[in-house]
mmCIF file with all atom_site columns, C-alpha atoms in Angstrom:
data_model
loop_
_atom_site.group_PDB
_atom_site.id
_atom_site.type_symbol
_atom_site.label_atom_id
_atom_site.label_alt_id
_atom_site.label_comp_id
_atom_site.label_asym_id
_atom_site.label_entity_id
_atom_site.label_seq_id
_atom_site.pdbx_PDB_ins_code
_atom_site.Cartn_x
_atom_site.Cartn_y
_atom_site.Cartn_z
_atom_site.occupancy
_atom_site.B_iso_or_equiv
_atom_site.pdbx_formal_charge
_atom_site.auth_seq_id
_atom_site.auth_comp_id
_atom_site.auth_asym_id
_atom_site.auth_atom_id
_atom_site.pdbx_PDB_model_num
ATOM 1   C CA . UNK A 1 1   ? 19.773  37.379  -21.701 1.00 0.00 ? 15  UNK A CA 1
ATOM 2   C CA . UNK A 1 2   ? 17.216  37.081  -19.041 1.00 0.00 ? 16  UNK A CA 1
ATOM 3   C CA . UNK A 1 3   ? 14.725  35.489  -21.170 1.00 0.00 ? 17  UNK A CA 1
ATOM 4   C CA . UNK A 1 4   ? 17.765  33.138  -22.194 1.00 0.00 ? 18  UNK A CA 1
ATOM 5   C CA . UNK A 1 5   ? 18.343  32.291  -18.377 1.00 0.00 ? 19  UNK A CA 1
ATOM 6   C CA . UNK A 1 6   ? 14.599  31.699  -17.640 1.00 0.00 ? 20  UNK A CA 1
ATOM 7   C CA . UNK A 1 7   ? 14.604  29.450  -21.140 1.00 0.00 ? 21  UNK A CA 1
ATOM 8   C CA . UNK A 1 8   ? 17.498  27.194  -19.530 1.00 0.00 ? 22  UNK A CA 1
ATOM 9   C CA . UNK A 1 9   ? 15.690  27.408  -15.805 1.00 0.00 ? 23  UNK A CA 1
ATOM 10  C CA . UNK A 1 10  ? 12.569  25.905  -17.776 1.00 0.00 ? 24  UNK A CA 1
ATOM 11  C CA . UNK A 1 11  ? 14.455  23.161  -19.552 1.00 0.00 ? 25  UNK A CA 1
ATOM 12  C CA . UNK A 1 12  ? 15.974  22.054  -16.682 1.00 0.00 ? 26  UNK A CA 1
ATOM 13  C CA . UNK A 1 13  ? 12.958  21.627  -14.191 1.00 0.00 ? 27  UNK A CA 1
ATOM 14  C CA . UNK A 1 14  ? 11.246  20.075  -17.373 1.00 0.00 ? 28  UNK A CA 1
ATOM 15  C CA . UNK A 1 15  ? 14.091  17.435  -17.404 1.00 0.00 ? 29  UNK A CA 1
ATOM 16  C CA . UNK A 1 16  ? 14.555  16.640  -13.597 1.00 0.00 ? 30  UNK A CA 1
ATOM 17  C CA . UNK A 1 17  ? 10.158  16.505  -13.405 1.00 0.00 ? 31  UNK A CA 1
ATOM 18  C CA . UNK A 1 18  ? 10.660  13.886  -16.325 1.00 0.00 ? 32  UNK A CA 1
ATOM 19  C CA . UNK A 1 19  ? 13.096  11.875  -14.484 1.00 0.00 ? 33  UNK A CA 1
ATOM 20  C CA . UNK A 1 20  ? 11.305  11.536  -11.473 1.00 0.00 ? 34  UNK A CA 1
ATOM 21  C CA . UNK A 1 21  ? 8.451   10.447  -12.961 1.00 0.00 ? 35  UNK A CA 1
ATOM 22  C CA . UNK A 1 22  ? 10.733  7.519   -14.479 1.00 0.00 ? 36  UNK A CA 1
ATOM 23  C CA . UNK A 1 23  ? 12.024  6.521   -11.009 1.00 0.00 ? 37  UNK A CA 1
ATOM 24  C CA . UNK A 1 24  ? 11.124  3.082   -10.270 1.00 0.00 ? 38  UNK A CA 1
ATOM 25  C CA . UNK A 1 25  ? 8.661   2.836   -6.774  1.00 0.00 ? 39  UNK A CA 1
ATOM 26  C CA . UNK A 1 26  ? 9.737   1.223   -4.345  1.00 0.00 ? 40  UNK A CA 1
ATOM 27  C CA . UNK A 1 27  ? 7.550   -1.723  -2.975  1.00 0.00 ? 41  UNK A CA 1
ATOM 28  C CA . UNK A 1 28  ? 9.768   -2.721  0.278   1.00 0.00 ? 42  UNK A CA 1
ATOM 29  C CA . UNK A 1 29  ? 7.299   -2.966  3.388   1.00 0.00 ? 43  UNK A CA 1
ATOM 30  C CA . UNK A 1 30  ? 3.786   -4.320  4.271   1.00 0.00 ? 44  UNK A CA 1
ATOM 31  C CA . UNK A 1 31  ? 0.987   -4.270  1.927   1.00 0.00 ? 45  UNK A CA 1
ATOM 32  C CA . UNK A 1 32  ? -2.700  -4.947  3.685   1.00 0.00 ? 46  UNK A CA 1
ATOM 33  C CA . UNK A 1 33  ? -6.082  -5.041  2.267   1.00 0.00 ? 47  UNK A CA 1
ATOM 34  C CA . UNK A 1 34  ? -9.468  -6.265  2.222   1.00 0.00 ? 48  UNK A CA 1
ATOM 35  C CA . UNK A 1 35  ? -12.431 -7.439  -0.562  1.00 0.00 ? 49  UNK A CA 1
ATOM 36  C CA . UNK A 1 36  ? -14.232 -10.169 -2.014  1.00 0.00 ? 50  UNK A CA 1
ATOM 37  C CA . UNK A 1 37  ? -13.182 -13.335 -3.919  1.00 0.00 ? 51  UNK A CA 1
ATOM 38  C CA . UNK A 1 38  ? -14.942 -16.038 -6.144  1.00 0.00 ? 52  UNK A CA 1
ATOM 39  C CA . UNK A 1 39  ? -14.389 -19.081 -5.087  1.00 0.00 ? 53  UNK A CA 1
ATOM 40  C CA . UNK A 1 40  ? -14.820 -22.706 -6.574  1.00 0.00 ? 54  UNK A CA 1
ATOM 41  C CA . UNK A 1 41  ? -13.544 -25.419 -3.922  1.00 0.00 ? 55  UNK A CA 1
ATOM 42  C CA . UNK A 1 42  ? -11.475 -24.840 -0.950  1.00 0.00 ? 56  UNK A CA 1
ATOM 43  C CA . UNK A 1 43  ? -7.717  -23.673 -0.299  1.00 0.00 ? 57  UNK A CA 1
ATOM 44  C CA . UNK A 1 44  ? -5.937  -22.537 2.793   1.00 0.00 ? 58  UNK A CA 1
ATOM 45  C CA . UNK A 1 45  ? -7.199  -18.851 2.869   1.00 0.00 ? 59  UNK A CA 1
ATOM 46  C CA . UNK A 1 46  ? -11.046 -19.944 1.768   1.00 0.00 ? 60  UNK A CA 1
ATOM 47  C CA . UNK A 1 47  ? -11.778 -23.225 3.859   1.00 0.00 ? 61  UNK A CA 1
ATOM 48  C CA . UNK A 1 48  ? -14.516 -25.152 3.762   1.00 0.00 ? 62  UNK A CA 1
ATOM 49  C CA . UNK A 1 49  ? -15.427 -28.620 2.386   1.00 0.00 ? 63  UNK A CA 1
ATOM 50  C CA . UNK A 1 50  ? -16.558 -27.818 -1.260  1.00 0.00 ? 64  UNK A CA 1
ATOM 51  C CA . UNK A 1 51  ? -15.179 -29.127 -4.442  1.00 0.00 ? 65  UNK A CA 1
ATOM 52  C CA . UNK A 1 52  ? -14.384 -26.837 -7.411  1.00 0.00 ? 66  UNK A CA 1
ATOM 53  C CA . UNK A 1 53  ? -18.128 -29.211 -9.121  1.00 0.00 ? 67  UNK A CA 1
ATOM 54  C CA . UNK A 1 54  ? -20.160 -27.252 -6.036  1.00 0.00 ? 68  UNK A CA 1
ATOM 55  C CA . UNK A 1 55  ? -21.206 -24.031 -6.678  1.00 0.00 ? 69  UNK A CA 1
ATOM 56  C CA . UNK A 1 56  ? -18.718 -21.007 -6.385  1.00 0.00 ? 70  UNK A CA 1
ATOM 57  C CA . UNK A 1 57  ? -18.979 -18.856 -3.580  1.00 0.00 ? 71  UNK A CA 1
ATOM 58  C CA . UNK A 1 58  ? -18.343 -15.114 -2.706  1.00 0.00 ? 72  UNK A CA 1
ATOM 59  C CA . UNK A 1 59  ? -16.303 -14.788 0.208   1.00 0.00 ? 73  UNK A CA 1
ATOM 60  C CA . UNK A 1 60  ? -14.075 -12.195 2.388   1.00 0.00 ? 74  UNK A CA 1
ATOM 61  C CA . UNK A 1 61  ? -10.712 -11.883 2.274   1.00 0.00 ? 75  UNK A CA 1
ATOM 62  C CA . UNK A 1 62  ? -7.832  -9.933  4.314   1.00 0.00 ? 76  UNK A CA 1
ATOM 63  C CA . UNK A 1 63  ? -4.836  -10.366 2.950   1.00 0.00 ? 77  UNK A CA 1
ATOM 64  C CA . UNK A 1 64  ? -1.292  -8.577  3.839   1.00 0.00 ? 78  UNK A CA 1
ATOM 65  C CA . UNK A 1 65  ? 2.127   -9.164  1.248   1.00 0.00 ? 79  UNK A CA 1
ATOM 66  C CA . UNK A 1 66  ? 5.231   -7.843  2.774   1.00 0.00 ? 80  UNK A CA 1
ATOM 67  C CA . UNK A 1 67  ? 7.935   -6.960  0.272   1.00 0.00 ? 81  UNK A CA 1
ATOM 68  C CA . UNK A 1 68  ? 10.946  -8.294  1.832   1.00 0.00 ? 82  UNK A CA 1
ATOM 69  C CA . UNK A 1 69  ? 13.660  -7.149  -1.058  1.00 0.00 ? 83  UNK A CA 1
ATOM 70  C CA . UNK A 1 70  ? 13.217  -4.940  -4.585  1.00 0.00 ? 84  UNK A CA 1
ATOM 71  C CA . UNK A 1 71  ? 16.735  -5.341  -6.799  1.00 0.00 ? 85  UNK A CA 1
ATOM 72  C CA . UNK A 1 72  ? 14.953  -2.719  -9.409  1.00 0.00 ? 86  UNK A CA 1
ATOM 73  C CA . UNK A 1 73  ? 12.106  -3.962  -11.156 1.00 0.00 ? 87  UNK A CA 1
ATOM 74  C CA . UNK A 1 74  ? 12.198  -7.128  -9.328  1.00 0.00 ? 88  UNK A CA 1
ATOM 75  C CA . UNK A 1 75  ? 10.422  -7.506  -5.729  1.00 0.00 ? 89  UNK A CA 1
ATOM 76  C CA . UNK A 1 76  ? 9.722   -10.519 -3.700  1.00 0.00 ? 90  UNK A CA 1
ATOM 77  C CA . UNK A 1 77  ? 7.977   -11.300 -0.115  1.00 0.00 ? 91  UNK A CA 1
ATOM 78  C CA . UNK A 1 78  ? 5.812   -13.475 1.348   1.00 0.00 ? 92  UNK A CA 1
ATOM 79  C CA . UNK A 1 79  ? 1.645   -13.532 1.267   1.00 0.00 ? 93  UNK A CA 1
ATOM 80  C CA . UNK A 1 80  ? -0.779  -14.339 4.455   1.00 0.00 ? 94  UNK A CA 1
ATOM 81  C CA . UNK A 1 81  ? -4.254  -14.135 5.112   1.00 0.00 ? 95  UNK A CA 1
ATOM 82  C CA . UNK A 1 82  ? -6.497  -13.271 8.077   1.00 0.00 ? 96  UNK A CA 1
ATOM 83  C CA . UNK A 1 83  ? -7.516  -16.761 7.490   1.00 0.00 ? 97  UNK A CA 1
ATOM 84  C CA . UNK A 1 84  ? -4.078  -18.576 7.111   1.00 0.00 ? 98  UNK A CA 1
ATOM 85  C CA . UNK A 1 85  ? -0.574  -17.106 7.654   1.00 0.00 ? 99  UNK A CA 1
ATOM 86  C CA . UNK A 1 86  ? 0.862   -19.321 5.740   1.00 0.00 ? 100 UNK A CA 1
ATOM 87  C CA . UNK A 1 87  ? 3.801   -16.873 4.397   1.00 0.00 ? 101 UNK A CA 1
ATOM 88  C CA . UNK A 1 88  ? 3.957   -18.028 0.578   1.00 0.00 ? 102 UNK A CA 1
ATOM 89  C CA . UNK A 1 89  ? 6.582   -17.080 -1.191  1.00 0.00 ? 103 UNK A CA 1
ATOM 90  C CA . UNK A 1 90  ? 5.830   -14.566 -3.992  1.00 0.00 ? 104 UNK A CA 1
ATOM 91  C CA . UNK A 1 91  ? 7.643   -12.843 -6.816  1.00 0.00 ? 105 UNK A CA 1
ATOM 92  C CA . UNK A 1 92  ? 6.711   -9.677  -8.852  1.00 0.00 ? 106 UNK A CA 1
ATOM 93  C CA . UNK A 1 93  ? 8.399   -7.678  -11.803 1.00 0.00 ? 107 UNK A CA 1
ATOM 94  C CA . UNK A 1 94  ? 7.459   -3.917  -11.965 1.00 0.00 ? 108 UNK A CA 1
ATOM 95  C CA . UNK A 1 95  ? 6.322   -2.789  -16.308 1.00 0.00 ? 109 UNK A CA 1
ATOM 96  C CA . UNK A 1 96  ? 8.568   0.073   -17.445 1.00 0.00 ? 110 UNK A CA 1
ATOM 97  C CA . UNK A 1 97  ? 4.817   2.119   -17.049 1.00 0.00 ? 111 UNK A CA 1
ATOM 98  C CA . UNK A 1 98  ? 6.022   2.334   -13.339 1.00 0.00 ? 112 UNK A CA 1
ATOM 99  C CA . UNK A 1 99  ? 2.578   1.293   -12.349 1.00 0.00 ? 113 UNK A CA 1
ATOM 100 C CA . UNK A 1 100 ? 1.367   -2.539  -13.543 1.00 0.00 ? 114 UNK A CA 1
ATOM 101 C CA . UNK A 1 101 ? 2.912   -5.606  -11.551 1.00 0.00 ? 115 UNK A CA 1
ATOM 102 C CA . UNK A 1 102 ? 2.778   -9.187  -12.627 1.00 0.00 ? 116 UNK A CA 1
ATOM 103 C CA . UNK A 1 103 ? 3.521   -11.531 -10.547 1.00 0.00 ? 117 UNK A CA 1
ATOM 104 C CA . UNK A 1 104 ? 3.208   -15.125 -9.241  1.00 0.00 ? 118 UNK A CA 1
ATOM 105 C CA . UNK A 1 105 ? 3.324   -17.037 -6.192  1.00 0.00 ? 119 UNK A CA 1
ATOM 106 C CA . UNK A 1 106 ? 2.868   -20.730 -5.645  1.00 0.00 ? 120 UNK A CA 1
ATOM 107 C CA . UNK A 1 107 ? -0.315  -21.561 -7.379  1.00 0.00 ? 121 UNK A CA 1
ATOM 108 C CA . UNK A 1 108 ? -1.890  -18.088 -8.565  1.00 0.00 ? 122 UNK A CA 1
ATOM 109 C CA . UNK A 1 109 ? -0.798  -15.350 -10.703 1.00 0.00 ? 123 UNK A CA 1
ATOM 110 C CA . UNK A 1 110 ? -0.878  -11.240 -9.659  1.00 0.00 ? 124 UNK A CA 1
ATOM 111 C CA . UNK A 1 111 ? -1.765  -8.199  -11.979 1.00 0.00 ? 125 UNK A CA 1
ATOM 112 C CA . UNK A 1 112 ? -0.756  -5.093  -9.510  1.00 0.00 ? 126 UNK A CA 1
ATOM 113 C CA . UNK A 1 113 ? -1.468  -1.150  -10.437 1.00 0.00 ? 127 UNK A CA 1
ATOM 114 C CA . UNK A 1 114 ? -0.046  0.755   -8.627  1.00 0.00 ? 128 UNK A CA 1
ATOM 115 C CA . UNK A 1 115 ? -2.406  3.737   -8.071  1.00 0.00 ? 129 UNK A CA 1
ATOM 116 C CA . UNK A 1 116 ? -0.220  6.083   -5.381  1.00 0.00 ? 130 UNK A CA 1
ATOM 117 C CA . UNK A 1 117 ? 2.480   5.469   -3.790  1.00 0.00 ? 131 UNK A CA 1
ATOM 118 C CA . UNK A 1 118 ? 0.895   3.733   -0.657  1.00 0.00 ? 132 UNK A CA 1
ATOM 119 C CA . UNK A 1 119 ? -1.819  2.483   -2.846  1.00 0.00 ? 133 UNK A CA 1
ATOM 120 C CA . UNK A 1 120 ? -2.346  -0.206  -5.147  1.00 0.00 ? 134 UNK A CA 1
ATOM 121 C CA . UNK A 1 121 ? -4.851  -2.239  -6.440  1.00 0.00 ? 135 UNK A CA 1
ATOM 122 C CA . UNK A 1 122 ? -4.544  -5.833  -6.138  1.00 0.00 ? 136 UNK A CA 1
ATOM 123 C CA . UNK A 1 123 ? -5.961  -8.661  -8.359  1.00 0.00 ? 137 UNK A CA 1
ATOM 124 C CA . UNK A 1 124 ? -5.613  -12.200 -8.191  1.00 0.00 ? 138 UNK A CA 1
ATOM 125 C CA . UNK A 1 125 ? -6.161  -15.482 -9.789  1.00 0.00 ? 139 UNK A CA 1
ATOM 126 C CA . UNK A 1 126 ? -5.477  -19.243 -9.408  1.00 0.00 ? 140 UNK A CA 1
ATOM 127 C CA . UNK A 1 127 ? -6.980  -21.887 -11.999 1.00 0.00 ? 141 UNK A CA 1
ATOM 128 C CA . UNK A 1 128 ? -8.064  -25.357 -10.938 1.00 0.00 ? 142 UNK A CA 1
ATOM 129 C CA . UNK A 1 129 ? -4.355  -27.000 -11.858 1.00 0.00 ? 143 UNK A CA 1
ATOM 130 C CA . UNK A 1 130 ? -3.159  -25.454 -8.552  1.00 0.00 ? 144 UNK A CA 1
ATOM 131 C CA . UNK A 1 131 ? -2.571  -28.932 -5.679  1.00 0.00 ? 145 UNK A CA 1
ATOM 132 C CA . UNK A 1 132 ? -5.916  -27.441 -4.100  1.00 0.00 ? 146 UNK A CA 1
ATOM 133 C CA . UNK A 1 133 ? -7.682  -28.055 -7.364  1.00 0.00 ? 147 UNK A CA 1
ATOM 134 C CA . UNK A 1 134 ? -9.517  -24.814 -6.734  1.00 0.00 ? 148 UNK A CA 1
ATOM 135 C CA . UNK A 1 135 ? -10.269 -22.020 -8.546  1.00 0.00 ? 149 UNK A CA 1
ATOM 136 C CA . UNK A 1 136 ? -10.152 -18.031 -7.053  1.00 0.00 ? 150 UNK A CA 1
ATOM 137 C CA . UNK A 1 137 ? -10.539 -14.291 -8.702  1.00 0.00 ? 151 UNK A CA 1
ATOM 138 C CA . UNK A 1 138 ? -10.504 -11.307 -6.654  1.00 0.00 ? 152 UNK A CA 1
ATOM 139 C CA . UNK A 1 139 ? -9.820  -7.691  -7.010  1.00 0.00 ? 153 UNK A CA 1
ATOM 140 C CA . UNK A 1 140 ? -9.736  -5.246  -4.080  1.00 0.00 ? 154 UNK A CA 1
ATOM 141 C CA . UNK A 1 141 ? -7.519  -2.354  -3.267  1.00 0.00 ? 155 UNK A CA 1
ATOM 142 C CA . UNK A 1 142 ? -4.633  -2.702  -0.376  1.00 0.00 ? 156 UNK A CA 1
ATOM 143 C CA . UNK A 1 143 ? -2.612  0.151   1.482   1.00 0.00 ? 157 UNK A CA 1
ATOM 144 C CA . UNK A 1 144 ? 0.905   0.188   2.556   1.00 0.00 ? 158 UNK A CA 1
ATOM 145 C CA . UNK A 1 145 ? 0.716   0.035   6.389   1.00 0.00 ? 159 UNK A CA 1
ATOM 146 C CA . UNK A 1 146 ? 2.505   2.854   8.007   1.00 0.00 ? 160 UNK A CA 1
ATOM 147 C CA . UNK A 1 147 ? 4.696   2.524   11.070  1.00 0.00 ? 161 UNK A CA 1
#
């Protein structure tokens, strides 16, 4: 009987550990981080007066996204730089993997894994279509600020 008891006890904690590692993270709050980005041309958060026909340069970026609202998988915000707080709109959509994030905002595209709960690391892309005409990859890891 005991052995049946400790059996059940088992099952159980197996069960609620499995759920809780399906629980969807939540993204609300402030997102900050800082690396390096490629860069062919200009855009708000990379100035300067080159053209995406110059030669690309490496530069620094600081960049904070503050999740404003999650409905699930869904979470949306708004993006600024050091450089520019311009306060784009962005949208993501959290994979069933609990830990990749697509996303877009107005002229670049996210891929987001999440690597701890505070942590994630952040790349980003925008091709030479975007009304800048410029052209920017970047990867860099970014922390959720604490208050």
């Amino acid at each position: 009987m005991r052995c049946l008891v400790f059996a059940v006890a088992l099952l159980c904690a197996a069960a609620i550990s499995a759920r809780a590692q399906d629980a969807i993270p939540d993204l609300k709050g402030t997102w900050s981080g800082k690396g390096k980005s490629i860069v062919f041309g200009t855009h708000a958060h990379h100035p300067g007066s080159q053209t995406a026909a110059d030669p690309p340069r490496v530069r620094d970026i600081e960049a904070t996204h503050t999740v404003e609202g999650q409905d699930g998988r869904l979470a949306w915000g708004r993006s600024s730089s050091a450089v520019a707080d311009t306060k784009e709109p962005f949208a993501w959509v959290i994979a069933s993997d609990n830990k990749t994030i697509v996303g877009a905002d107005m002229d670049g595209y996210f891929r987001i894994t999440l690597v701890g709960p505070d942590r994630m690391e952040k790349c980003y892309t925008h091709n030479g279509t975007s009304p800048t005409r410029s052209i920017v990859a970047t990867c860099y890891m970014m922390d959720r600020v604490k208050r």
